């Protein structure tokens, strides 16, 4: 079987979803580390310097565009698998097997994934677009001029609806990661009784709880500081 044919099968698609998902897990750690600079009491210097480095480094920009392609591939394949599974079972069970066949998180993956995708589109429009194409006020640190993206973020999170949107998006991310991290290891056959506990701990506490809370804290803190 050719590779193109293999990756058109359910198994092939699941492997691609798992691989792209694990790559995105590594990205959220880096992204959170940079965004936490927004909470530093330095009038935005750390965040603006970080944002300038990220937007002008050629290698990072190459990775960033690759990341967008990975997100798109991950979303398309995940939806294809969802619809393929539903098409394979057009008639619902007379009795819903529920927890006997799958976890609650796995049964909500399509919904949570959709919430997360909508959030990402809004996020890219509100911040990524402004960073590259918007009319951003400059600010000077130590004789060097930077786009004041810190101010853009501050103004955005003064709006309660925007803060609520981001918290909802992070709830979607939490549920998505709790199931997705563990599922990726299962897809690659890397789950084992000896280290399943570690996989579950990292998937739930690090990716499913700590990282989404870290992202959600940023808009909440900025909002309450502004009122």
PDB file of C-alpha atoms in Angstrom:
ATOM      1  CA  UNK A   1       0.000   0.000   0.000  1.00  0.00           C
ATOM      2  CA  UNK A   2       1.312   3.467  -0.940  1.00  0.00           C
ATOM      3  CA  UNK A   3       1.770   6.083   1.772  1.00  0.00           C
ATOM      4  CA  UNK A   4      -0.911   8.267   0.193  1.00  0.00           C
ATOM      5  CA  UNK A   5      -3.348   5.343   0.333  1.00  0.00           C
ATOM      6  CA  UNK A   6      -2.348   4.467   3.903  1.00  0.00           C
ATOM      7  CA  UNK A   7      -2.948   7.982   5.204  1.00  0.00           C
ATOM      8  CA  UNK A   8      -6.374   7.931   3.583  1.00  0.00           C
ATOM      9  CA  UNK A   9      -7.406   5.046   5.850  1.00  0.00           C
ATOM     10  CA  UNK A  10      -8.840   5.534   9.328  1.00  0.00           C
ATOM     11  CA  UNK A  11      -5.646   4.198  10.928  1.00  0.00           C
ATOM     12  CA  UNK A  12      -3.479   6.504   8.835  1.00  0.00           C
ATOM     13  CA  UNK A  13      -5.628   9.519   9.655  1.00  0.00           C
ATOM     14  CA  UNK A  14      -5.547   8.669  13.370  1.00  0.00           C
ATOM     15  CA  UNK A  15      -1.744   8.518  13.266  1.00  0.00           C
ATOM     16  CA  UNK A  16      -1.598  11.937  11.593  1.00  0.00           C
ATOM     17  CA  UNK A  17      -4.071  13.397  14.078  1.00  0.00           C
ATOM     18  CA  UNK A  18      -1.991  11.995  16.948  1.00  0.00           C
ATOM     19  CA  UNK A  19       1.317  13.256  15.521  1.00  0.00           C
ATOM     20  CA  UNK A  20       0.006  16.746  14.779  1.00  0.00           C
ATOM     21  CA  UNK A  21      -1.721  16.833  18.159  1.00  0.00           C
ATOM     22  CA  UNK A  22       1.488  16.061  20.063  1.00  0.00           C
ATOM     23  CA  UNK A  23       3.311  18.736  18.054  1.00  0.00           C
ATOM     24  CA  UNK A  24       0.633  21.255  19.003  1.00  0.00           C
ATOM     25  CA  UNK A  25       0.985  20.219  22.662  1.00  0.00           C
ATOM     26  CA  UNK A  26       4.623  21.294  22.564  1.00  0.00           C
ATOM     27  CA  UNK A  27       3.612  24.582  20.961  1.00  0.00           C
ATOM     28  CA  UNK A  28       1.145  25.561  23.693  1.00  0.00           C
ATOM     29  CA  UNK A  29       3.917  25.295  26.311  1.00  0.00           C
ATOM     30  CA  UNK A  30       6.150  27.721  24.384  1.00  0.00           C
ATOM     31  CA  UNK A  31       3.227  30.030  23.602  1.00  0.00           C
ATOM     32  CA  UNK A  32       2.154  30.207  27.235  1.00  0.00           C
ATOM     33  CA  UNK A  33       5.699  30.912  28.405  1.00  0.00           C
ATOM     34  CA  UNK A  34       5.847  33.943  26.110  1.00  0.00           C
ATOM     35  CA  UNK A  35       2.352  35.191  26.900  1.00  0.00           C
ATOM     36  CA  UNK A  36       2.980  35.167  30.644  1.00  0.00           C
ATOM     37  CA  UNK A  37       5.224  38.186  30.006  1.00  0.00           C
ATOM     38  CA  UNK A  38       1.966  40.140  29.708  1.00  0.00           C
ATOM     39  CA  UNK A  39       1.629  39.904  33.488  1.00  0.00           C
ATOM     40  CA  UNK A  40       5.053  41.368  34.166  1.00  0.00           C
ATOM     41  CA  UNK A  41       4.944  44.847  35.712  1.00  0.00           C
ATOM     42  CA  UNK A  42       7.250  46.524  33.159  1.00  0.00           C
ATOM     43  CA  UNK A  43       4.731  48.442  31.008  1.00  0.00           C
ATOM     44  CA  UNK A  44       4.902  45.764  28.326  1.00  0.00           C
ATOM     45  CA  UNK A  45       8.633  45.770  27.603  1.00  0.00           C
ATOM     46  CA  UNK A  46       9.212  42.027  28.065  1.00  0.00           C
ATOM     47  CA  UNK A  47       6.195  41.066  25.963  1.00  0.00           C
ATOM     48  CA  UNK A  48       6.902  43.555  23.169  1.00  0.00           C
ATOM     49  CA  UNK A  49      10.533  42.458  22.920  1.00  0.00           C
ATOM     50  CA  UNK A  50       9.407  38.810  22.871  1.00  0.00           C
ATOM     51  CA  UNK A  51       6.782  39.528  20.183  1.00  0.00           C
ATOM     52  CA  UNK A  52       9.324  41.399  18.039  1.00  0.00           C
ATOM     53  CA  UNK A  53      11.765  38.502  18.248  1.00  0.00           C
ATOM     54  CA  UNK A  54       9.048  36.002  17.320  1.00  0.00           C
ATOM     55  CA  UNK A  55       7.836  38.079  14.358  1.00  0.00           C
ATOM     56  CA  UNK A  56      11.254  38.910  12.868  1.00  0.00           C
ATOM     57  CA  UNK A  57      13.211  35.687  13.299  1.00  0.00           C
ATOM     58  CA  UNK A  58      13.193  33.814   9.986  1.00  0.00           C
ATOM     59  CA  UNK A  59      13.352  30.323  11.484  1.00  0.00           C
ATOM     60  CA  UNK A  60      10.556  31.036  13.941  1.00  0.00           C
ATOM     61  CA  UNK A  61       8.383  32.505  11.205  1.00  0.00           C
ATOM     62  CA  UNK A  62       8.942  29.386   9.098  1.00  0.00           C
ATOM     63  CA  UNK A  63       7.894  27.242  12.062  1.00  0.00           C
ATOM     64  CA  UNK A  64       4.921  29.538  12.693  1.00  0.00           C
ATOM     65  CA  UNK A  65       3.576  29.078   9.177  1.00  0.00           C
ATOM     66  CA  UNK A  66       4.177  25.352   9.474  1.00  0.00           C
ATOM     67  CA  UNK A  67       2.227  25.443  12.714  1.00  0.00           C
ATOM     68  CA  UNK A  68      -0.791  26.976  10.965  1.00  0.00           C
ATOM     69  CA  UNK A  69      -0.645  24.199   8.357  1.00  0.00           C
ATOM     70  CA  UNK A  70      -0.437  21.589  11.147  1.00  0.00           C
ATOM     71  CA  UNK A  71      -3.486  23.105  12.899  1.00  0.00           C
ATOM     72  CA  UNK A  72      -5.431  22.994   9.635  1.00  0.00           C
ATOM     73  CA  UNK A  73      -4.421  19.388   8.921  1.00  0.00           C
ATOM     74  CA  UNK A  74      -5.241  18.355  12.494  1.00  0.00           C
ATOM     75  CA  UNK A  75      -8.711  19.944  12.329  1.00  0.00           C
ATOM     76  CA  UNK A  76      -9.590  18.581   8.878  1.00  0.00           C
ATOM     77  CA  UNK A  77      -8.496  15.029   9.693  1.00  0.00           C
ATOM     78  CA  UNK A  78     -10.255  15.069  13.067  1.00  0.00           C
ATOM     79  CA  UNK A  79     -13.539  16.146  11.468  1.00  0.00           C
ATOM     80  CA  UNK A  80     -13.107  13.551   8.701  1.00  0.00           C
ATOM     81  CA  UNK A  81     -12.661  10.796  11.293  1.00  0.00           C
ATOM     82  CA  UNK A  82     -15.699  12.005  13.229  1.00  0.00           C
ATOM     83  CA  UNK A  83     -17.944  12.026  10.163  1.00  0.00           C
ATOM     84  CA  UNK A  84     -16.541   8.708   8.930  1.00  0.00           C
ATOM     85  CA  UNK A  85     -17.292   7.064  12.279  1.00  0.00           C
ATOM     86  CA  UNK A  86     -20.831   8.435  12.269  1.00  0.00           C
ATOM     87  CA  UNK A  87     -21.389   7.333   8.680  1.00  0.00           C
ATOM     88  CA  UNK A  88     -20.237   3.829   9.572  1.00  0.00           C
ATOM     89  CA  UNK A  89     -22.964   3.712  12.230  1.00  0.00           C
ATOM     90  CA  UNK A  90     -25.889   5.672  10.725  1.00  0.00           C
ATOM     91  CA  UNK A  91     -28.400   4.160  13.147  1.00  0.00           C
ATOM     92  CA  UNK A  92     -27.842   5.064  16.804  1.00  0.00           C
ATOM     93  CA  UNK A  93     -27.733   2.369  19.433  1.00  0.00           C
ATOM     94  CA  UNK A  94     -31.120   1.529  20.956  1.00  0.00           C
ATOM     95  CA  UNK A  95     -29.319   1.751  24.308  1.00  0.00           C
ATOM     96  CA  UNK A  96     -26.466   4.229  24.560  1.00  0.00           C
ATOM     97  CA  UNK A  97     -23.417   2.278  25.787  1.00  0.00           C
ATOM     98  CA  UNK A  98     -22.000   5.475  27.288  1.00  0.00           C
ATOM     99  CA  UNK A  99     -19.172   4.924  29.737  1.00  0.00           C
ATOM    100  CA  UNK A 100     -18.914   1.224  28.826  1.00  0.00           C
ATOM    101  CA  UNK A 101     -17.293   1.991  25.463  1.00  0.00           C
ATOM    102  CA  UNK A 102     -15.760   5.442  25.736  1.00  0.00           C
ATOM    103  CA  UNK A 103     -14.981   8.234  28.152  1.00  0.00           C
ATOM    104  CA  UNK A 104     -17.115  11.356  28.382  1.00  0.00           C
ATOM    105  CA  UNK A 105     -14.162  13.387  27.078  1.00  0.00           C
ATOM    106  CA  UNK A 106     -13.826  11.270  23.926  1.00  0.00           C
ATOM    107  CA  UNK A 107     -17.526  11.642  23.143  1.00  0.00           C
ATOM    108  CA  UNK A 108     -17.241  15.446  23.324  1.00  0.00           C
ATOM    109  CA  UNK A 109     -14.087  15.802  21.193  1.00  0.00           C
ATOM    110  CA  UNK A 110     -15.922  17.053  18.088  1.00  0.00           C
ATOM    111  CA  UNK A 111     -17.791  19.713  20.083  1.00  0.00           C
ATOM    112  CA  UNK A 112     -14.731  20.848  22.023  1.00  0.00           C
ATOM    113  CA  UNK A 113     -12.631  20.805  18.866  1.00  0.00           C
ATOM    114  CA  UNK A 114     -15.183  23.008  17.110  1.00  0.00           C
ATOM    115  CA  UNK A 115     -15.181  25.493  20.028  1.00  0.00           C
ATOM    116  CA  UNK A 116     -11.390  25.552  19.948  1.00  0.00           C
ATOM    117  CA  UNK A 117     -11.274  26.093  16.175  1.00  0.00           C
ATOM    118  CA  UNK A 118     -13.683  29.049  16.394  1.00  0.00           C
ATOM    119  CA  UNK A 119     -11.585  30.484  19.220  1.00  0.00           C
ATOM    120  CA  UNK A 120      -8.378  30.135  17.182  1.00  0.00           C
ATOM    121  CA  UNK A 121      -9.909  31.936  14.198  1.00  0.00           C
ATOM    122  CA  UNK A 122     -10.978  34.852  16.417  1.00  0.00           C
ATOM    123  CA  UNK A 123      -7.600  34.829  18.183  1.00  0.00           C
ATOM    124  CA  UNK A 124      -5.694  35.001  14.892  1.00  0.00           C
ATOM    125  CA  UNK A 125      -7.914  37.814  13.634  1.00  0.00           C
ATOM    126  CA  UNK A 126      -7.611  39.887  16.793  1.00  0.00           C
ATOM    127  CA  UNK A 127      -3.898  39.474  17.520  1.00  0.00           C
ATOM    128  CA  UNK A 128      -1.903  37.743  14.760  1.00  0.00           C
ATOM    129  CA  UNK A 129      -3.418  39.976  12.069  1.00  0.00           C
ATOM    130  CA  UNK A 130      -2.755  43.114  14.111  1.00  0.00           C
ATOM    131  CA  UNK A 131       0.823  42.048  14.785  1.00  0.00           C
ATOM    132  CA  UNK A 132       1.612  41.704  11.070  1.00  0.00           C
ATOM    133  CA  UNK A 133      -0.785  44.032   9.263  1.00  0.00           C
ATOM    134  CA  UNK A 134      -2.409  46.322  11.820  1.00  0.00           C
ATOM    135  CA  UNK A 135      -1.623  49.949  12.585  1.00  0.00           C
ATOM    136  CA  UNK A 136       0.114  49.394  15.922  1.00  0.00           C
ATOM    137  CA  UNK A 137       1.479  52.320  17.941  1.00  0.00           C
ATOM    138  CA  UNK A 138       5.269  52.153  18.364  1.00  0.00           C
ATOM    139  CA  UNK A 139       7.082  52.265  21.698  1.00  0.00           C
ATOM    140  CA  UNK A 140      10.793  52.720  22.426  1.00  0.00           C
ATOM    141  CA  UNK A 141      12.933  50.693  24.839  1.00  0.00           C
ATOM    142  CA  UNK A 142      16.654  51.459  25.261  1.00  0.00           C
ATOM    143  CA  UNK A 143      16.737  53.379  22.013  1.00  0.00           C
ATOM    144  CA  UNK A 144      15.026  50.669  19.927  1.00  0.00           C
ATOM    145  CA  UNK A 145      11.503  50.933  18.549  1.00  0.00           C
ATOM    146  CA  UNK A 146       8.959  48.126  18.894  1.00  0.00           C
ATOM    147  CA  UNK A 147       5.309  47.670  17.976  1.00  0.00           C
ATOM    148  CA  UNK A 148       3.318  48.101  21.174  1.00  0.00           C
ATOM    149  CA  UNK A 149       1.373  44.842  20.964  1.00  0.00           C
ATOM    150  CA  UNK A 150       1.138  44.894  24.748  1.00  0.00           C
ATOM    151  CA  UNK A 151      -1.206  47.878  24.413  1.00  0.00           C
ATOM    152  CA  UNK A 152      -3.311  46.013  21.805  1.00  0.00           C
ATOM    153  CA  UNK A 153      -3.750  43.102  24.232  1.00  0.00           C
ATOM    154  CA  UNK A 154      -4.504  45.416  27.150  1.00  0.00           C
ATOM    155  CA  UNK A 155      -7.238  47.216  25.189  1.00  0.00           C
ATOM    156  CA  UNK A 156      -8.752  43.929  23.985  1.00  0.00           C
ATOM    157  CA  UNK A 157      -9.004  42.455  27.476  1.00  0.00           C
ATOM    158  CA  UNK A 158     -10.670  45.523  28.909  1.00  0.00           C
ATOM    159  CA  UNK A 159     -13.785  44.151  27.192  1.00  0.00           C
ATOM    160  CA  UNK A 160     -15.633  41.644  29.347  1.00  0.00           C
ATOM    161  CA  UNK A 161     -17.042  39.712  26.378  1.00  0.00           C
ATOM    162  CA  UNK A 162     -13.509  39.155  25.071  1.00  0.00           C
ATOM    163  CA  UNK A 163     -12.366  37.827  28.448  1.00  0.00           C
ATOM    164  CA  UNK A 164     -15.360  35.475  28.625  1.00  0.00           C
ATOM    165  CA  UNK A 165     -14.631  34.266  25.087  1.00  0.00           C
ATOM    166  CA  UNK A 166     -11.054  33.449  26.014  1.00  0.00           C
ATOM    167  CA  UNK A 167     -12.043  31.621  29.187  1.00  0.00           C
ATOM    168  CA  UNK A 168     -14.549  29.536  27.186  1.00  0.00           C
ATOM    169  CA  UNK A 169     -11.843  28.854  24.608  1.00  0.00           C
ATOM    170  CA  UNK A 170      -9.511  27.630  27.335  1.00  0.00           C
ATOM    171  CA  UNK A 171     -12.223  25.360  28.731  1.00  0.00           C
ATOM    172  CA  UNK A 172     -12.490  23.872  25.247  1.00  0.00           C
ATOM    173  CA  UNK A 173      -8.697  23.508  25.138  1.00  0.00           C
ATOM    174  CA  UNK A 174      -8.709  21.784  28.519  1.00  0.00           C
ATOM    175  CA  UNK A 175     -11.259  19.142  27.569  1.00  0.00           C
ATOM    176  CA  UNK A 176      -9.589  18.645  24.185  1.00  0.00           C
ATOM    177  CA  UNK A 177      -6.143  18.093  25.692  1.00  0.00           C
ATOM    178  CA  UNK A 178      -7.285  15.817  28.519  1.00  0.00           C
ATOM    179  CA  UNK A 179      -8.517  13.258  26.013  1.00  0.00           C
ATOM    180  CA  UNK A 180      -6.226  14.087  23.082  1.00  0.00           C
ATOM    181  CA  UNK A 181      -2.875  13.701  24.860  1.00  0.00           C
ATOM    182  CA  UNK A 182      -3.676  10.231  26.186  1.00  0.00           C
ATOM    183  CA  UNK A 183      -5.356   9.225  22.917  1.00  0.00           C
ATOM    184  CA  UNK A 184      -2.249  10.114  20.897  1.00  0.00           C
ATOM    185  CA  UNK A 185      -0.114   7.721  22.961  1.00  0.00           C
ATOM    186  CA  UNK A 186      -2.722   4.997  22.520  1.00  0.00           C
ATOM    187  CA  UNK A 187      -2.777   5.566  18.752  1.00  0.00           C
ATOM    188  CA  UNK A 188       0.989   5.063  18.530  1.00  0.00           C
ATOM    189  CA  UNK A 189       0.816   2.002  20.800  1.00  0.00           C
ATOM    190  CA  UNK A 190       2.971   3.692  23.451  1.00  0.00           C
ATOM    191  CA  UNK A 191       0.585   3.147  26.353  1.00  0.00           C
ATOM    192  CA  UNK A 192       1.785   0.611  28.898  1.00  0.00           C
ATOM    193  CA  UNK A 193       0.674  -0.274  32.396  1.00  0.00           C
ATOM    194  CA  UNK A 194       4.083   0.770  33.753  1.00  0.00           C
ATOM    195  CA  UNK A 195       3.838   4.384  32.615  1.00  0.00           C
ATOM    196  CA  UNK A 196       0.136   4.952  31.895  1.00  0.00           C
ATOM    197  CA  UNK A 197      -0.056   6.725  35.246  1.00  0.00           C
ATOM    198  CA  UNK A 198       2.591   9.232  34.143  1.00  0.00           C
ATOM    199  CA  UNK A 199       0.888   9.762  30.778  1.00  0.00           C
ATOM    200  CA  UNK A 200      -2.442  10.380  32.497  1.00  0.00           C
ATOM    201  CA  UNK A 201      -0.834  12.740  35.032  1.00  0.00           C
ATOM    202  CA  UNK A 202       0.911  14.819  32.358  1.00  0.00           C
ATOM    203  CA  UNK A 203      -2.148  14.797  30.091  1.00  0.00           C
ATOM    204  CA  UNK A 204      -4.618  15.810  32.794  1.00  0.00           C
ATOM    205  CA  UNK A 205      -2.652  18.046  35.170  1.00  0.00           C
ATOM    206  CA  UNK A 206      -0.135  19.713  32.854  1.00  0.00           C
ATOM    207  CA  UNK A 207      -1.914  19.917  29.513  1.00  0.00           C
ATOM    208  CA  UNK A 208      -5.509  19.594  30.671  1.00  0.00           C
ATOM    209  CA  UNK A 209      -5.465  21.872  33.717  1.00  0.00           C
ATOM    210  CA  UNK A 210      -2.310  23.949  34.330  1.00  0.00           C
ATOM    211  CA  UNK A 211      -1.749  25.197  30.772  1.00  0.00           C
ATOM    212  CA  UNK A 212      -5.386  26.233  30.096  1.00  0.00           C
ATOM    213  CA  UNK A 213      -5.536  27.926  33.519  1.00  0.00           C
ATOM    214  CA  UNK A 214      -2.293  29.744  32.711  1.00  0.00           C
ATOM    215  CA  UNK A 215      -3.757  31.084  29.459  1.00  0.00           C
ATOM    216  CA  UNK A 216      -7.104  31.973  31.086  1.00  0.00           C
ATOM    217  CA  UNK A 217      -5.492  33.858  33.970  1.00  0.00           C
ATOM    218  CA  UNK A 218      -3.936  36.420  31.607  1.00  0.00           C
ATOM    219  CA  UNK A 219      -7.152  38.045  30.292  1.00  0.00           C
ATOM    220  CA  UNK A 220      -8.843  37.775  33.703  1.00  0.00           C
ATOM    221  CA  UNK A 221      -5.986  39.580  35.488  1.00  0.00           C
ATOM    222  CA  UNK A 222      -5.767  42.275  32.791  1.00  0.00           C
ATOM    223  CA  UNK A 223      -9.518  42.871  32.941  1.00  0.00           C
ATOM    224  CA  UNK A 224      -9.702  43.246  36.720  1.00  0.00           C
ATOM    225  CA  UNK A 225      -6.682  45.557  36.715  1.00  0.00           C
ATOM    226  CA  UNK A 226      -8.484  47.796  34.225  1.00  0.00           C
ATOM    227  CA  UNK A 227     -11.684  48.304  36.257  1.00  0.00           C
TER     228      UNK A 227
END
